[in-house]
Short mmCIF file of C-alpha atoms in Angstrom, two decimals:
data_model
loop_
_atom_site.label_atom_id
_atom_site.label_comp_id
_atom_site.label_asym_id
_atom_site.label_seq_id
_atom_site.Cartn_x
_atom_site.Cartn_y
_atom_site.Cartn_z
CA MET A 1 -70.71 -16.83 57.95
CA PRO A 2 -69.62 -16.27 54.28
CA SER A 3 -66.79 -13.77 53.98
CA ARG A 4 -68.69 -11.66 51.44
CA THR A 5 -71.62 -11.26 53.83
CA ARG A 6 -69.31 -10.51 56.77
CA SER A 7 -67.46 -7.85 54.76
CA ALA A 8 -70.71 -6.16 53.79
CA VAL A 9 -71.97 -6.11 57.34
CA VAL A 10 -68.68 -4.85 58.75
CA ALA A 11 -68.63 -2.07 56.16
CA ALA A 12 -72.14 -1.02 57.15
CA LEU A 13 -71.26 -1.06 60.83
CA ALA A 14 -68.12 0.96 60.13
CA LEU A 15 -70.24 3.62 58.42
CA MET A 16 -72.53 3.67 61.45
CA ALA A 17 -69.54 4.18 63.73
CA LEU A 18 -68.36 7.16 61.67
CA THR A 19 -71.73 8.87 61.41
CA ALA A 20 -73.35 8.20 64.79
CA GLY A 21 -73.20 11.09 67.22
CA PRO A 22 -73.96 11.25 70.95
CA VAL A 23 -77.25 9.56 71.77
CA PRO A 24 -79.56 10.58 74.63
CA ALA A 25 -80.42 7.86 77.14
CA THR A 26 -84.02 7.76 75.93
CA ALA A 27 -83.38 7.66 72.17
CA ALA A 28 -82.18 4.89 69.89
CA PRO A 29 -79.27 5.45 67.48
CA PRO A 30 -80.37 6.64 64.02
CA ALA A 31 -78.90 3.68 62.12
CA ALA A 32 -81.21 1.32 60.25
CA PRO A 33 -81.18 -2.33 61.40
CA LEU A 34 -78.95 -4.73 59.51
CA ASP A 35 -79.66 -8.29 58.41
CA HIS A 36 -80.31 -10.07 61.72
CA THR A 37 -78.56 -13.21 60.51
CA ALA A 38 -75.33 -11.39 59.66
CA LEU A 39 -73.44 -11.37 62.97
CA ASP A 40 -73.80 -13.61 66.02
CA TYR A 41 -73.85 -11.77 69.37
CA THR A 42 -73.73 -13.60 72.71
CA ALA A 43 -74.55 -11.78 75.95
CA LEU A 44 -73.25 -13.06 79.30
CA GLY A 45 -73.98 -11.46 82.64
CA ASP A 46 -76.07 -10.96 85.77
CA SER A 47 -79.28 -9.06 86.55
CA TYR A 48 -77.81 -5.73 85.39
CA SER A 49 -77.33 -7.32 81.98
CA ALA A 50 -80.59 -9.29 82.07
CA GLY A 51 -82.57 -6.09 82.72
CA ALA A 52 -84.23 -7.50 85.84
CA PHE A 53 -87.49 -5.78 86.84
CA VAL A 54 -87.85 -3.88 83.56
CA ARG A 55 -91.05 -5.00 81.85
CA PRO A 56 -91.62 -7.23 79.99
CA TRP A 57 -89.48 -10.07 81.35
CA ALA A 58 -89.43 -13.80 80.67
CA THR A 59 -91.07 -15.96 83.32
CA ASN A 60 -89.97 -19.45 82.33
CA ASP A 61 -86.59 -19.98 84.01
CA GLY A 62 -86.01 -17.65 86.97
CA CYS A 63 -83.50 -15.44 85.14
CA GLY A 64 -85.85 -12.49 84.64
CA ARG A 65 -84.44 -11.52 81.23
CA SER A 66 -86.16 -8.39 79.95
CA ALA A 67 -87.05 -7.59 76.36
CA SER A 68 -85.76 -4.09 77.21
CA SER A 69 -82.34 -5.16 78.56
CA TYR A 70 -79.26 -3.71 76.92
CA PRO A 71 -78.45 -6.96 75.05
CA GLN A 72 -81.97 -7.06 73.62
CA GLN A 73 -82.06 -3.36 72.71
CA THR A 74 -78.57 -3.52 71.21
CA ALA A 75 -79.39 -6.58 69.11
CA ARG A 76 -82.50 -4.91 67.70
CA ARG A 77 -80.62 -1.72 66.86
CA LEU A 78 -77.76 -3.47 65.08
CA GLY A 79 -79.85 -6.23 63.54
CA VAL A 80 -77.57 -8.96 64.89
CA ARG A 81 -78.57 -12.46 65.97
CA LEU A 82 -78.61 -12.61 69.78
CA THR A 83 -77.98 -15.49 72.15
CA ASP A 84 -78.96 -14.05 75.52
CA ALA A 85 -77.50 -16.20 78.31
CA THR A 86 -77.74 -13.52 81.02
CA CYS A 87 -79.39 -14.44 84.31
CA SER A 88 -80.27 -12.66 87.53
CA ALA A 89 -78.18 -13.69 90.56
CA ALA A 90 -75.41 -15.06 88.35
CA GLU A 91 -71.85 -14.93 89.63
CA VAL A 92 -68.68 -15.23 87.58
CA ARG A 93 -67.99 -18.70 88.95
CA ALA A 94 -71.52 -19.94 89.72
CA GLY A 95 -73.28 -18.76 86.61
CA VAL A 96 -70.78 -18.13 83.84
CA LEU A 97 -68.06 -20.73 84.39
CA GLU A 98 -70.27 -23.27 86.16
CA PRO A 99 -74.02 -24.03 86.30
CA GLN A 100 -76.19 -21.68 88.33
CA THR A 101 -78.42 -23.21 90.99
CA GLU A 102 -79.40 -20.05 92.90
CA LEU A 103 -82.08 -18.21 90.91
CA SER A 104 -83.96 -15.13 92.06
CA GLY A 105 -86.27 -14.12 89.19
CA PRO A 106 -88.31 -12.13 88.59
CA PRO A 107 -90.76 -13.60 89.14
CA SER A 108 -89.49 -13.60 92.71
CA VAL A 109 -91.78 -16.49 93.72
CA PRO A 110 -90.48 -19.69 92.10
CA PRO A 111 -92.74 -22.51 90.88
CA ARG A 112 -93.71 -25.23 93.34
CA ASN A 113 -90.72 -27.42 92.46
CA GLY A 114 -88.31 -24.50 92.21
CA TRP A 115 -86.32 -23.30 89.24
CA ALA A 116 -84.22 -25.79 87.31
CA PRO A 117 -80.46 -25.10 87.40
CA ARG A 118 -79.17 -23.00 84.52
CA PRO A 119 -76.25 -24.27 82.42
CA ALA A 120 -72.96 -22.41 82.57
CA GLN A 121 -73.35 -19.28 80.45
CA ILE A 122 -69.95 -19.79 78.84
CA LYS A 123 -71.43 -22.68 76.85
CA ALA A 124 -73.36 -20.13 74.80
CA VAL A 125 -70.06 -18.91 73.32
CA THR A 126 -69.06 -20.95 70.27
CA ALA A 127 -66.75 -20.76 67.28
CA ALA A 128 -69.58 -19.03 65.40
CA THR A 129 -69.77 -16.15 67.89
CA ASP A 130 -68.74 -12.76 66.48
CA LEU A 131 -69.49 -10.41 69.39
CA VAL A 132 -69.60 -10.98 73.15
CA THR A 133 -70.66 -8.73 76.02
CA LEU A 134 -69.78 -9.67 79.59
CA GLY A 135 -71.39 -7.73 82.43
CA ILE A 136 -70.96 -9.41 85.80
CA GLY A 137 -69.09 -9.27 89.10
CA GLY A 138 -71.34 -7.63 91.69
CA ASN A 139 -72.82 -10.88 92.96
CA SER A 140 -69.36 -12.42 93.17
CA VAL A 141 -68.38 -9.89 95.84
CA GLY A 142 -71.74 -10.22 97.62
CA PHE A 143 -73.17 -6.81 96.74
CA ILE A 144 -76.78 -7.63 97.64
CA ASP A 145 -75.76 -9.11 101.00
CA ILE A 146 -73.73 -5.98 101.66
CA ILE A 147 -76.78 -3.82 100.90
CA LYS A 148 -78.80 -5.85 103.41
CA LYS A 149 -76.08 -5.43 106.02
CA CYS A 150 -75.98 -1.68 105.46
CA VAL A 151 -79.78 -1.46 105.78
CA GLU A 152 -79.71 -3.39 109.08
CA GLN A 153 -76.80 -1.46 110.55
CA GLY A 154 -78.30 1.86 109.50
CA VAL A 155 -81.38 1.10 111.58
CA ALA A 156 -79.28 0.13 114.59
CA ALA A 157 -77.24 3.34 114.25
CA PHE A 158 -80.36 5.54 113.87
CA GLY A 159 -79.00 6.77 110.54
CA ILE A 160 -75.81 8.15 112.07
CA GLY A 161 -72.23 7.53 110.96
CA SER A 162 -71.02 4.80 108.63
CA PRO A 163 -71.36 1.51 110.51
CA CYS A 164 -71.46 -0.63 107.39
CA SER A 165 -68.27 0.91 106.05
CA THR A 166 -66.58 0.23 109.37
CA HIS A 167 -67.71 -3.40 109.30
CA TYR A 168 -66.33 -4.03 105.80
CA THR A 169 -63.17 -1.91 105.92
CA ARG A 170 -61.90 -2.26 109.51
CA GLY A 171 -64.20 -4.84 111.08
CA PRO A 172 -64.94 -8.55 110.69
CA GLY A 173 -66.25 -8.14 107.15
CA ALA A 174 -63.00 -6.76 105.73
CA GLY A 175 -61.11 -10.02 105.30
CA PRO A 176 -63.94 -11.94 103.59
CA LEU A 177 -64.68 -9.00 101.28
CA ASN A 178 -61.05 -8.72 100.20
CA GLY A 179 -61.03 -12.46 99.59
CA ARG A 180 -64.06 -12.18 97.33
CA PHE A 181 -62.33 -9.46 95.30
CA THR A 182 -59.27 -11.67 94.91
CA ALA A 183 -61.49 -14.48 93.66
CA LEU A 184 -63.31 -12.09 91.30
CA GLU A 185 -60.05 -11.07 89.64
CA ALA A 186 -59.01 -14.69 89.08
CA ASP A 187 -62.42 -15.89 87.90
CA PHE A 188 -62.93 -12.93 85.56
CA ALA A 189 -59.56 -13.56 83.95
CA THR A 190 -60.54 -17.21 83.49
CA VAL A 191 -63.80 -16.25 81.78
CA LEU A 192 -62.03 -13.98 79.31
CA LYS A 193 -59.50 -16.71 78.51
CA GLU A 194 -62.32 -19.22 78.02
CA ILE A 195 -64.15 -16.86 75.66
CA LYS A 196 -60.97 -16.51 73.62
CA ALA A 197 -60.52 -20.28 73.49
CA ARG A 198 -64.11 -20.92 72.43
CA ALA A 199 -64.43 -18.04 69.96
CA PRO A 200 -60.95 -16.97 68.81
CA ARG A 201 -62.20 -14.35 66.36
CA ALA A 202 -64.94 -12.88 68.58
CA LYS A 203 -64.70 -9.27 69.70
CA VAL A 204 -65.40 -8.83 73.42
CA ALA A 205 -66.84 -5.90 75.38
CA VAL A 206 -66.77 -5.93 79.18
CA VAL A 207 -69.67 -3.85 80.48
CA GLY A 208 -69.19 -2.03 83.78
CA TYR A 209 -71.86 -1.08 86.31
CA PRO A 210 -73.74 2.24 86.15
CA ALA A 211 -73.65 4.65 89.07
CA ILE A 212 -75.99 3.78 91.92
CA VAL A 213 -75.22 6.47 94.48
CA ALA A 214 -72.34 8.59 93.19
CA ASP A 215 -74.21 11.66 94.44
CA ARG A 216 -75.97 11.42 97.83
CA THR A 217 -77.79 14.72 97.33
CA GLY A 218 -81.53 14.11 97.31
CA CYS A 219 -81.50 10.88 99.30
CA SER A 220 -83.51 10.71 102.52
CA PHE A 221 -83.02 8.24 105.37
CA GLY A 222 -85.95 5.82 105.44
CA SER A 223 -87.02 6.31 101.80
CA TRP A 224 -87.34 2.81 100.33
CA ARG A 225 -87.69 4.18 96.81
CA GLN A 226 -84.07 5.17 97.43
CA LEU A 227 -81.74 3.38 99.85
CA GLY A 228 -84.03 2.85 102.81
CA THR A 229 -82.13 2.96 106.09
CA VAL A 230 -78.62 3.07 104.65
CA THR A 231 -76.82 5.99 106.31
CA LYS A 232 -75.40 8.86 104.28
CA GLY A 233 -71.91 7.81 105.33
CA ASP A 234 -72.47 4.28 104.08
CA MET A 235 -73.78 5.56 100.75
CA SER A 236 -70.25 6.76 100.06
CA PHE A 237 -68.95 3.31 100.98
CA LEU A 238 -71.37 1.63 98.54
CA ASP A 239 -70.22 3.96 95.78
CA THR A 240 -66.59 3.15 96.56
CA LEU A 241 -67.42 -0.55 96.51
CA GLU A 242 -69.09 -0.28 93.12
CA ARG A 243 -66.16 1.67 91.68
CA ARG A 244 -63.82 -1.00 93.05
CA VAL A 245 -65.74 -3.68 91.12
CA ASN A 246 -65.59 -1.56 87.97
CA THR A 247 -61.83 -1.11 88.43
CA VAL A 248 -61.37 -4.88 88.44
CA LEU A 249 -63.51 -5.27 85.32
CA ARG A 250 -61.67 -2.51 83.46
CA ALA A 251 -58.24 -3.92 84.36
CA GLN A 252 -59.18 -7.45 83.32
CA ALA A 253 -60.62 -6.19 80.04
CA GLN A 254 -57.43 -4.29 79.26
CA ARG A 255 -55.24 -7.30 80.04
CA ALA A 256 -57.30 -9.52 77.76
CA GLY A 257 -57.45 -7.05 74.89
CA ALA A 258 -61.19 -6.53 75.32
CA VAL A 259 -63.03 -3.20 75.21
CA TYR A 260 -64.33 -1.80 78.49
CA VAL A 261 -67.72 -0.07 78.34
CA ASP A 262 -67.87 2.57 81.08
CA THR A 263 -71.52 3.05 82.04
CA TYR A 264 -70.61 4.72 85.35
CA ALA A 265 -69.15 8.08 84.30
CA SER A 266 -72.16 9.20 82.26
CA SER A 267 -74.70 8.08 84.87
CA THR A 268 -73.36 9.76 88.03
CA GLY A 269 -76.15 12.35 88.03
CA HIS A 270 -78.85 9.74 87.48
CA GLY A 271 -78.47 7.43 90.45
CA VAL A 272 -80.99 6.44 93.06
CA CYS A 273 -80.87 9.85 94.79
CA ALA A 274 -81.76 11.83 91.65
CA GLY A 275 -85.20 13.31 91.04
CA PRO A 276 -87.92 11.09 89.56
CA GLU A 277 -87.43 12.32 85.99
CA GLN A 278 -83.65 11.99 86.17
CA ARG A 279 -83.34 8.60 87.83
CA TRP A 280 -81.97 5.68 85.86
CA MET A 281 -81.91 3.39 88.89
CA TYR A 282 -84.58 1.67 90.95
CA GLY A 283 -84.55 2.04 94.72
CA ILE A 284 -84.85 -0.86 97.14
CA LYS A 285 -88.65 -1.03 96.81
CA ASP A 286 -89.95 0.86 93.81
CA ASN A 287 -92.52 1.04 91.05
CA LEU A 288 -91.77 -0.98 87.93
CA THR A 289 -90.97 0.57 84.54
CA GLY A 290 -91.32 -0.67 80.99
CA PRO A 291 -94.32 -1.39 78.75
CA GLY A 292 -97.16 -3.63 79.86
CA THR A 293 -98.74 -4.51 83.18
CA GLN A 294 -96.45 -7.29 84.39
CA SER A 295 -96.00 -7.30 88.17
CA ASP A 296 -93.88 -8.93 90.86
CA PRO A 297 -95.88 -8.53 94.09
CA PRO A 298 -93.85 -8.37 97.32
CA SER A 299 -93.35 -11.77 98.93
CA GLY A 300 -91.22 -13.26 101.68
CA LEU A 301 -88.89 -10.71 103.27
CA CYS A 302 -90.01 -8.09 100.76
CA ARG A 303 -93.37 -7.91 102.52
CA MET A 304 -91.56 -6.63 105.60
CA VAL A 305 -90.01 -3.70 103.72
CA PRO A 306 -92.05 -0.53 104.35
CA GLY A 307 -93.35 1.67 101.58
CA ASN A 308 -95.78 1.30 98.71
CA GLY A 309 -93.39 0.38 95.90
CA GLU A 310 -94.67 -2.29 93.53
CA ALA A 311 -91.70 -4.64 93.93
CA CYS A 312 -88.40 -5.16 95.73
CA THR A 313 -86.31 -3.93 92.83
CA VAL A 314 -83.17 -3.60 95.00
CA LEU A 315 -81.01 -1.12 93.10
CA HIS A 316 -81.22 -2.19 89.45
CA PRO A 317 -81.38 -0.04 86.31
CA ASN A 318 -84.91 1.02 85.38
CA LEU A 319 -86.03 1.40 81.76
CA ARG A 320 -84.12 4.68 81.37
CA GLY A 321 -81.04 3.02 82.85
CA ALA A 322 -81.28 -0.01 80.58
CA THR A 323 -81.61 2.28 77.57
CA HIS A 324 -78.55 4.24 78.67
CA GLN A 325 -76.61 0.97 78.92
CA ALA A 326 -77.84 0.02 75.45
CA ASP A 327 -76.71 3.34 73.97
CA LEU A 328 -73.14 2.78 75.16
CA VAL A 329 -73.01 -0.93 74.33
CA THR A 330 -74.42 -0.32 70.85
CA ARG A 331 -71.69 2.22 70.21
CA ALA A 332 -69.01 -0.15 71.51
CA LEU A 333 -70.15 -3.13 69.45
CA THR A 334 -70.42 -0.98 66.35
CA GLY A 335 -66.79 0.01 66.79
CA LEU A 336 -65.68 -3.57 67.49
CA ALA A 337 -67.35 -4.87 64.35
CA ALA A 338 -65.73 -2.12 62.29
CA ARG A 339 -62.28 -3.04 63.65
CA SER A 340 -62.69 -6.65 62.53
CA ARG A 341 -62.44 -5.72 58.82
#
């Protein structure tokens, strides 16, 4: 990009950074969009970055990328050119560093011949990249499998105690889980080094996970629009697990000189146990949010989940949650662009 154009854009972004105040989760920043060809922004990440289950989403490749995801909202607000490589079910290794063969949608039902493997997301980062967001890690530690385990053990325990926590902290699941965290640290560091090698001048923001169940108040055992049959004791374990992932992401960002975007602290009162108007998070089986009438009817194991929710949304940000993520990421990228002057 010509230096004169870059200087003009950076100056405009710097002004935005100085004048923008706190932004509610449902409102866009007041800045006018910039020339969309001015800066190149590449988004890497999993379903929390892809905006899975927030309408409308793409249906062509099994990644479920939403037009309302935080990368998409952020790109529209700043007027930057977006390369969105995010994909549901992506892991740091199998997804960002290497091709992804396990794809979950939405749509949850794949085509007859299945989804084609997705190329390694890191290939979307090039020497022309100016800004990068990286939001990933939960799948690398097996978060969805852990949720399933907690649901199953909660039923067996009749909602009493914290059987899932015991399994993963003092039982047979402890060793494998610790091993996955060790691998996450190493793989995340590798990704950040690879981004630096591919795009030496790019500014990088690592995006953490928003709060799912920081506050258990309001959750009821057996409510599938919340956490289903996860016990109250195991809700605390899931929150601890999520904060542990965020701790790894923050530490790796700091070591690499990247900015960490904390989406957890400001969302603790808006998790899956909050009231309907305050929730920024889908439950296990919930109604979809976002414009349009797109649907993802229950199929496979999802049909066995009780309740009348429209889809097995399994603890992802809803439209309010995606907008909250976008508010914080927009602010972070505005500051990063200003610092590159």
